[in-house]
XYZ file of C-alpha atoms in Angstrom:
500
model
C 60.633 9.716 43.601
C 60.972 6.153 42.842
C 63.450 5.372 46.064
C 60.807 4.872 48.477
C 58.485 2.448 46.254
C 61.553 0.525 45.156
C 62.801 0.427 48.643
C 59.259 -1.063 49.741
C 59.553 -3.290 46.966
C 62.640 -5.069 47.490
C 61.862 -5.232 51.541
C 58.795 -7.327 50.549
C 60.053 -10.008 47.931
C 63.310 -10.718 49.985
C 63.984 -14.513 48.948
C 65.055 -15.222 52.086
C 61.266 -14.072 53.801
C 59.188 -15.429 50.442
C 60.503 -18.963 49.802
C 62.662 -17.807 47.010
C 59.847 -15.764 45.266
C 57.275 -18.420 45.366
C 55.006 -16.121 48.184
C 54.872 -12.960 45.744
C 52.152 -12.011 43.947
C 50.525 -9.155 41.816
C 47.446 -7.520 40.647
C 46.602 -5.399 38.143
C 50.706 -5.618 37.149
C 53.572 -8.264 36.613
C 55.333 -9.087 39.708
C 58.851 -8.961 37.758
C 57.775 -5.583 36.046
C 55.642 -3.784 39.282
C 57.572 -0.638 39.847
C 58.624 0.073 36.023
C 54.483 0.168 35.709
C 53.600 2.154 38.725
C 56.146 5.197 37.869
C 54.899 4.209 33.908
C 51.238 4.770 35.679
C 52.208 8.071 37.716
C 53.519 9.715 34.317
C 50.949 9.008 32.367
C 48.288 10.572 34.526
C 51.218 13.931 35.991
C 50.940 12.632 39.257
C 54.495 11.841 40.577
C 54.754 13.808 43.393
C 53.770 13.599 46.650
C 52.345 9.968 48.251
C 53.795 7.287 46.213
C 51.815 4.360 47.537
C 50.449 2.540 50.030
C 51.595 -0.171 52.122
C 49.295 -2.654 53.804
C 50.292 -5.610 56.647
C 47.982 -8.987 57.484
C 49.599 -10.224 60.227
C 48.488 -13.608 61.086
C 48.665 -15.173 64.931
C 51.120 -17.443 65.865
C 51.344 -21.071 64.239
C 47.593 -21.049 63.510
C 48.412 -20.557 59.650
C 50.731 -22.242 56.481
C 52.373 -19.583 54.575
C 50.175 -21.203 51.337
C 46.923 -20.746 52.704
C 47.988 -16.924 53.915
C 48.943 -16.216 50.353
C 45.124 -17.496 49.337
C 44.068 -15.266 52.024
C 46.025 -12.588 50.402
C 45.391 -12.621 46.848
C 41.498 -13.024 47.516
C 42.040 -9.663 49.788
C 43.618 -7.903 46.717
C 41.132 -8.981 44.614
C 38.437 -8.318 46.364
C 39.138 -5.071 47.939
C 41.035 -3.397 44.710
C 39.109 -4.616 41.979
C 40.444 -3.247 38.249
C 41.522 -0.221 39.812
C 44.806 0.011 41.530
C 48.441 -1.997 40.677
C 49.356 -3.825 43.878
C 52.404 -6.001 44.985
C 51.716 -8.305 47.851
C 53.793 -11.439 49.589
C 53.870 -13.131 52.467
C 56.689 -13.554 54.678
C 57.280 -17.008 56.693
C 60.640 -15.956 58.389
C 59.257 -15.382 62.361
C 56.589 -17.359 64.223
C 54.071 -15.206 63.148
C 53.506 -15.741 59.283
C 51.756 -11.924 57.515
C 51.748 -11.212 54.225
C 52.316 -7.492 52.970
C 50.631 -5.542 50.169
C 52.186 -2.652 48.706
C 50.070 -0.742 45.560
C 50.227 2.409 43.692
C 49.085 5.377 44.653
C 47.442 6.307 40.874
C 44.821 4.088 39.651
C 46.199 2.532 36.687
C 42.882 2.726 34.467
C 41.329 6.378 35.851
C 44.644 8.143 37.017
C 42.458 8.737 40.358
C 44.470 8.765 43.905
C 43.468 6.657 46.376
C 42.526 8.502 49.436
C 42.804 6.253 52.766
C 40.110 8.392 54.831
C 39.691 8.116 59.130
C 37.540 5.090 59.571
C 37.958 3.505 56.531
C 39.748 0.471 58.202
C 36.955 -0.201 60.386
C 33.958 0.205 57.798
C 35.531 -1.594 55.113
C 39.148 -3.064 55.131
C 38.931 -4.908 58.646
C 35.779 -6.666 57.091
C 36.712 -8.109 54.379
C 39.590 -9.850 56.318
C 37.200 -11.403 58.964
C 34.905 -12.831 55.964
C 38.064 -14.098 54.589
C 39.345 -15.404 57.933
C 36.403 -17.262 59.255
C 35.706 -19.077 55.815
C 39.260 -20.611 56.245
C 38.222 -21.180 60.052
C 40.744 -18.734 61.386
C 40.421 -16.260 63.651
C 39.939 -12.499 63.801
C 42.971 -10.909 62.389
C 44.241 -7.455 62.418
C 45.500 -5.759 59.475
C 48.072 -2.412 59.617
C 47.955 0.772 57.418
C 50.974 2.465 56.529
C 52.179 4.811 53.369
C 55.258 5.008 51.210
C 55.402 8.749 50.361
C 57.418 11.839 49.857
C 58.266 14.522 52.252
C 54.667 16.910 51.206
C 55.352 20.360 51.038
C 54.496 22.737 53.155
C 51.006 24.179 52.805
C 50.285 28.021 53.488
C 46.597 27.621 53.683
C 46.375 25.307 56.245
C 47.344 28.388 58.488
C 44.940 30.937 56.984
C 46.434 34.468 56.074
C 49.232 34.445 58.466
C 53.018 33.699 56.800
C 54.018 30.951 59.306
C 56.772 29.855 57.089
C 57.810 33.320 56.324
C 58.060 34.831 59.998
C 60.028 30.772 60.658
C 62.191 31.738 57.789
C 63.435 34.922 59.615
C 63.975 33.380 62.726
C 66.102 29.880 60.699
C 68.158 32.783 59.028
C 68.892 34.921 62.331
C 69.990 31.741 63.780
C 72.184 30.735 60.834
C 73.866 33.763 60.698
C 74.746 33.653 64.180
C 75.400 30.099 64.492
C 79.237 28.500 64.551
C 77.600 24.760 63.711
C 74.534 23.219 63.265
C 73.996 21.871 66.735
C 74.484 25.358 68.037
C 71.907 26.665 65.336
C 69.449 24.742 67.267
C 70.309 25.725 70.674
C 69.702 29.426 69.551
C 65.912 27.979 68.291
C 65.410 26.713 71.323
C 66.194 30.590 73.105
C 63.470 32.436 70.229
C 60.961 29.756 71.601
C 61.096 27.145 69.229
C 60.726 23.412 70.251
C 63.378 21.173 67.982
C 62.760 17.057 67.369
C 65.096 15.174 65.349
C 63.814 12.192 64.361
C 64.730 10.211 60.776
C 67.535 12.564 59.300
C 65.107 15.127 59.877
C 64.492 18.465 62.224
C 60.977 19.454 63.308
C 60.302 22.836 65.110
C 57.312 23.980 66.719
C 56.612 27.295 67.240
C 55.509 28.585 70.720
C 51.570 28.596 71.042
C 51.175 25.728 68.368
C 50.135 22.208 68.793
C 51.794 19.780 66.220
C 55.976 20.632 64.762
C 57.117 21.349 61.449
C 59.100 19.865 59.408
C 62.432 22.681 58.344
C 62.277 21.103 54.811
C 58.957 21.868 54.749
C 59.757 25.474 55.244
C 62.277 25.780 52.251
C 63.601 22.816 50.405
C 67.171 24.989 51.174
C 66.887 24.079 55.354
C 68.343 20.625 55.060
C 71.167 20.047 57.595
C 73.964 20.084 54.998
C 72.871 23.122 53.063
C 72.840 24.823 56.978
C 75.988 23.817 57.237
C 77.594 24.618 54.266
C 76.021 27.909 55.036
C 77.169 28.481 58.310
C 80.675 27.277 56.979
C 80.592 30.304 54.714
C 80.147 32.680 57.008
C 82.895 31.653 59.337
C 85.445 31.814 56.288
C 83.873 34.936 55.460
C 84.777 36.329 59.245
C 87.718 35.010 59.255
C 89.175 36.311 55.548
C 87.348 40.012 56.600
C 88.746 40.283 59.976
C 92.729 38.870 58.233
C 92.757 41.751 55.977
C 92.711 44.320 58.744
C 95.885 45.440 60.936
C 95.754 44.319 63.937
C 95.288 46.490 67.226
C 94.780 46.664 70.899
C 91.393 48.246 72.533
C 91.592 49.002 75.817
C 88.418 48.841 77.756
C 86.780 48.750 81.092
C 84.896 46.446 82.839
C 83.619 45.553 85.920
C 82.645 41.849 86.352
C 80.960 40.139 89.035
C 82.047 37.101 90.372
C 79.569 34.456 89.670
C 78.196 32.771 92.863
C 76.317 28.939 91.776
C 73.096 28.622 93.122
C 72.778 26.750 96.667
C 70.424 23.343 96.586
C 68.166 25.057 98.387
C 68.145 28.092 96.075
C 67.584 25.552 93.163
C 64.675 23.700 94.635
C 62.617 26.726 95.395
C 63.509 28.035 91.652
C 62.562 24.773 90.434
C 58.993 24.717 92.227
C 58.499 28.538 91.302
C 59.072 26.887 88.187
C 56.352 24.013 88.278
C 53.829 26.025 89.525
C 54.043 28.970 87.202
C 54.863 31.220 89.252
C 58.914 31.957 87.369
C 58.331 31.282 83.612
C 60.973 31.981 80.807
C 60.028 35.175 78.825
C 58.830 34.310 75.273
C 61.167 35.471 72.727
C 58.533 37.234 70.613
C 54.904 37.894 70.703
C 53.948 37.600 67.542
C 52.124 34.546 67.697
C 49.682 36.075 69.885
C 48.072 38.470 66.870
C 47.033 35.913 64.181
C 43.499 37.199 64.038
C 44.518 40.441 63.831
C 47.258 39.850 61.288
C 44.362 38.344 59.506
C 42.058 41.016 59.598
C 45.021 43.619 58.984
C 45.396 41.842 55.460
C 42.454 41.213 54.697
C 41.207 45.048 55.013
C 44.453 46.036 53.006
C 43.401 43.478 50.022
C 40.513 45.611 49.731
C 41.738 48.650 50.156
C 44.587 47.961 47.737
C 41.354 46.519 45.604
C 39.103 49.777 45.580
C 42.815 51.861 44.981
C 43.407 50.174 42.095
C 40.093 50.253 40.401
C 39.613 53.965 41.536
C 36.418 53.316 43.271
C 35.330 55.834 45.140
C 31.845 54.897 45.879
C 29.393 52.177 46.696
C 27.494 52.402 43.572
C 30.452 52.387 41.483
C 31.101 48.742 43.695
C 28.374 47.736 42.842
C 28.136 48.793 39.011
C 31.293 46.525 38.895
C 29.789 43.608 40.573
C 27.185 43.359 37.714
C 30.004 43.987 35.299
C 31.398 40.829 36.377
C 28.319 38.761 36.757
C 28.140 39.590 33.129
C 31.927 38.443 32.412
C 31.069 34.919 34.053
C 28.237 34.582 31.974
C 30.245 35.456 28.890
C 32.428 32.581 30.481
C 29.997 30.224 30.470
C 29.147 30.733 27.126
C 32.584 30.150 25.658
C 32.651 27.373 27.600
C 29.213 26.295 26.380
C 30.510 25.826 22.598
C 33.479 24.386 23.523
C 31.844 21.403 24.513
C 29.399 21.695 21.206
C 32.513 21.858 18.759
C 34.023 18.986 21.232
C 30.744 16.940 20.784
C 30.570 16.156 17.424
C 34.233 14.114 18.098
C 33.428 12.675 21.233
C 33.267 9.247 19.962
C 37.152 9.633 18.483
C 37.779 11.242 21.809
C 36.432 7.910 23.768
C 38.857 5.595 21.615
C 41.686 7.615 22.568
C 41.171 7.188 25.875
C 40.622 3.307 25.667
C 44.246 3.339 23.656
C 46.243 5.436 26.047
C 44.692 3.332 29.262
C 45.968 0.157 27.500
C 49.107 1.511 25.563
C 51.809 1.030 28.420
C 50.402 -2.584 29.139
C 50.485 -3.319 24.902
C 54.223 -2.281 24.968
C 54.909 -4.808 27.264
C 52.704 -7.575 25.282
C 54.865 -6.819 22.182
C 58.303 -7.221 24.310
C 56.778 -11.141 24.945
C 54.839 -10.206 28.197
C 51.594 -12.887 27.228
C 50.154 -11.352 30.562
C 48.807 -8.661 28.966
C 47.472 -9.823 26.019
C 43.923 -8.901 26.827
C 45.216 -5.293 26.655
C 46.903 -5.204 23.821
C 43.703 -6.232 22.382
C 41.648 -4.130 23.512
C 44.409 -0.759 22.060
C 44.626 -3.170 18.525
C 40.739 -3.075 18.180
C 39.940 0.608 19.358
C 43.749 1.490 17.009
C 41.473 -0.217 14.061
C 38.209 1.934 14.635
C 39.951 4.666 15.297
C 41.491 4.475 11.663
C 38.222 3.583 10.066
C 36.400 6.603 11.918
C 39.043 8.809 9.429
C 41.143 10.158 12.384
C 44.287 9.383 13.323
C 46.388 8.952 16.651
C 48.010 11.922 16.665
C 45.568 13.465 15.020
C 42.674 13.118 18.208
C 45.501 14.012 20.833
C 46.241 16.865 19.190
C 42.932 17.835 19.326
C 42.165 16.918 22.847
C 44.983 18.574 24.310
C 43.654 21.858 22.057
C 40.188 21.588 24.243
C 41.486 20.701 27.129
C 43.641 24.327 26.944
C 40.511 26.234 25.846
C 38.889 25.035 29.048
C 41.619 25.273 31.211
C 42.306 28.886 30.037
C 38.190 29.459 30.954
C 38.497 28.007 34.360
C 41.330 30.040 35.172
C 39.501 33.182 34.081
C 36.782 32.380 35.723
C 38.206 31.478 39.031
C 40.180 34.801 38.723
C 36.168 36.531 38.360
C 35.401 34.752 41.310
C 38.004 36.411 43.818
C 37.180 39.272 43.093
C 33.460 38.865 43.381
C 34.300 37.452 47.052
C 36.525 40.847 47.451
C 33.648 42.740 46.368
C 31.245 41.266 48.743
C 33.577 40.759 51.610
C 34.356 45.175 51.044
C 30.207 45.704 50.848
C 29.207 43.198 54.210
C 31.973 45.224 55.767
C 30.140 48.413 54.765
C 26.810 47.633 55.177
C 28.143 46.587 58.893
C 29.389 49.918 60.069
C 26.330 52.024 58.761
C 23.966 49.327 61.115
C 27.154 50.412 64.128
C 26.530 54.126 63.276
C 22.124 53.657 63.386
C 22.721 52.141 66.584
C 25.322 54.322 68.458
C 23.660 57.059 70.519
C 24.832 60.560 70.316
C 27.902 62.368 72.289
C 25.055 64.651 74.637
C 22.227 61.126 75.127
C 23.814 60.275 78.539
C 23.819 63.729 79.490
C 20.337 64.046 78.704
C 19.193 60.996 80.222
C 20.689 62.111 83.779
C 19.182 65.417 83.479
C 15.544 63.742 83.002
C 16.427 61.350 85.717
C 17.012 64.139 88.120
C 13.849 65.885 87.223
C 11.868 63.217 87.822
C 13.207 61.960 91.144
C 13.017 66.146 91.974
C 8.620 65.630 90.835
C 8.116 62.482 93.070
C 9.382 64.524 96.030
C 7.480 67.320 95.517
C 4.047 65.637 95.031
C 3.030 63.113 97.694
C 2.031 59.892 96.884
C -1.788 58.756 97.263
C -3.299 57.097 100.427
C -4.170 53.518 99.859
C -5.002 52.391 95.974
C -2.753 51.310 93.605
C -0.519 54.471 93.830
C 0.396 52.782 96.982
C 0.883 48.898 95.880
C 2.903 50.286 92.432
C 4.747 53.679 93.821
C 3.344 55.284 91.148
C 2.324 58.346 91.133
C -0.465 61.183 88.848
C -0.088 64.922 88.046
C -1.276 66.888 85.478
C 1.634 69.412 84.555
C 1.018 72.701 83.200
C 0.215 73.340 79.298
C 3.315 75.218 79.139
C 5.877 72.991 80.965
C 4.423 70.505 77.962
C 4.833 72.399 75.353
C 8.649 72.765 76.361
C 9.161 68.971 77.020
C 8.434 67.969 73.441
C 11.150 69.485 71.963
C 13.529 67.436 74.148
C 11.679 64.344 73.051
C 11.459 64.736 69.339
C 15.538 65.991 69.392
């Protein structure tokens, strides 16, 4: 975890780029101490996965600024832009004709354990800025400023996909391939025949699968892809051959066969191959097809949840759907009630509750007062004086955290339940829009004989306007229409087709 951070760390205060230290600075940290307090930061709060930080790059043009004055320009950047919030690193490098500072901070605020989220358009509406107002009150010009991230590999996400198992039907294809495979190079070569697109690119191997847009990382797919643990895998089954195949004796097969000798392919023959090629006319044949039924993979699993659902429950009519509907909207009010008087037992010690959290913001940074760190003696003042009411209050340290982590599991355990309540209200609904869709499909479908009827009173009315004439002149003539009075009794034996 801490390898790329440390990494980014020592890249920026190289002595030989900073002037022997004297271009770093820090904020909201000690320079000497930064990534001991960002990983302190990221434990404190459980967040020490996934991005680590950020990493930011001022590049100045060419001989139009000191180093000095881009370390003012700097610092003033940091300041302005991160406020109390976030634990940042920065320097400025004077080694190449074009003098830019970098800025590297955590990715966990320090004093709210919030991450930082760098959001599309973000540079433009606020970052880029604060750099020109910076830049044109030292009389410099425009400058540009680079985003970038220090971060782990981020696992792979199976909602980002919807219902269908993309890493699942992957996984079948990476473990045909292994088991097949007599090295790791050749493992790819047989991705490349079931459709898949490879990229290496960093130590790592990216696939795409056919119909998709972006590749995917193989880690990504199981943290047991990487090349070595392919390897080691592939090496296994090799011995394995080989030690299965010693043990038996030895033997000759005979067989028949009737090869062909292979003729290459003239220039000529490989132009016209390569234009049927080009213009779609010859295309490879996909190795599988799967990737074509998403939607109705989707709509497959979603109709078995529910059937699974109304199984389970022994449902076996609407009305007993629905009496369990209101059955749960009465759970999740029961819900929020427990909830409720959590928070009024919680109240009464929400003063205690606030101390803590002013002495476990500032604990870390007191720690490193009372090791002879005068940086941070603001903070240790700050713990010392909430420490002291905290005491007078009649609570003690352990005491409130003992009790916060106690409410924070009663709530916790009420979210869960209620979030559990909520899936299967959506199941519920999704099961009765579903229903009340096919009885509106069987209102409107006309019955098996309709057409046949239709016809038949389209014949006898083309069979009435030849046997009576139409009118001379009129509107019988303009229109084509045409009056008859019919018989009583050929009347009386038409309504009963219309009413059926």
């Amino acid at each position: 975890m801490a390898m790329h951070l440390a990494n980014a760390i020592s890249y920026i205060t190289d002595e030989e780029k900073t002037q022997r230290g004297a271009l770093v600075g820090s904020h909201n940290c000690n320079a000497d101490t930064a990534l001991q307090e960002m990983l302190a930061t990221k434990r404190k709060f459980g967040k020490v996965d996934k991005r680590q930080g950020y990493h930011f790059i001022i590049s100045f043009k060419k001989q139009e600024v000191r180093p000095e004055t881009a370390m003012e320009i700097t610092q003033k950047f940091v300041e302005k832009y991160f406020g109390d919030d976030y634990q940042c690193l920065y320097a400025t490098h004077d080694n190449t004709q074009h003098v830019h500072s970098h800025i590297l901070f955590n990715s966990v605020s320090w004093r709210t354990g919030r991450k930082y989220r760098y959001e599309k358009g973000d540079w433009a509406k606020e970052i880029q800025p604060i750099v020109n107002e910076l830049c044109k009150e030292y009389g410099l010009s425009i400058q540009d400023i680079e985003v970038g991230t220090e971060k782990e590999p981020k696992k792979w996400d199976k909602t980002k996909h919807g219902i269908f198992k993309w890493n699942h039907q992957i996984s079948l294809d990476v473990e045909d391939s292994i088991s097949f495979a007599n090295n790791y190079e050749n493992f790819l070569k047989l991705m490349e025949v079931k459709g898949y697109e490879t990229r290496r690119q960093s130590g790592e191997t990216y696939l795409k699968p056919m119909g998709e847009k972006r590749f995917i990382r193989l880690t990504d797919i199981s943290g047991y892809y990487t090349k070595e643990a392919i390897e080691s895998q592939i090496e296994k089954g090799i011995r394995h051959e080989v030690k299965r195949s010693g043990n038996r004796t030895p033997r000759i097969i005979g067989c028949r066969k009737y090869y062909r000798r292979y003729i290459p392919p003239t220039p000529y023959q490989k132009a016209f191959l390569a234009k049927m090629y080009r213009t779609g006319q010859f295309k490879r044949k996909p190795y599988s097809q799967m990737w074509r039924y998403r939607e109705e993979a989707a709509k497959f699993e979603k109709l078995r949840s529910q059937y699974l659902y109304l199984c389970r429950h022994s449902i076996r009519s609407a009305e007993e759907l629905e009496k369990r509907k209101k059955n749960l909207d009465i759970r999740m009010g029961d819900l929020d009630e427990v909830r409720h008087q959590i928070y009024k037992r919680r109240y009464p010690h929400k003063s205690a509750l606030a101390l803590l959290k002013i002495i476990e913001e500032n604990e870390t940074r007191a720690s490193y007062y009372k090791q002879g760190s005068l940086f941070y003696a603001s903070n240790y003042e700050r713990w010392r004086e909430a420490a002291e009411i905290l005491v007078q209050k009649g609570y003690t340290i352990k005491q409130v955290s003992e009790m916060k982590e106690a409410y924070q599991k009663e709530l916790a355990s009420v979210t869960r339940a209620k979030r559990e309540l909520k899936k299967e209200e959506t199941l519920i609904g999704g099961i009765l829009t579903e229903r009340s869709r096919v009885q509106v499909m069987e209102i409107t479908v006309p019955e098996i004989n309709a057409p046949h009827k239709a016809q038949e009173n389209i014949k006898e009315t083309d069979s009435i306007r030849k046997a009576i004439p139409a009118r001379k002149g009129g509107d019988a003539e303009k229109t084509g229409s045409f009056q008859t009075e019919m018989p009583a009794h050929d009347e009386k034996q038409k309504q009963p087709e219309q009413a059926r």
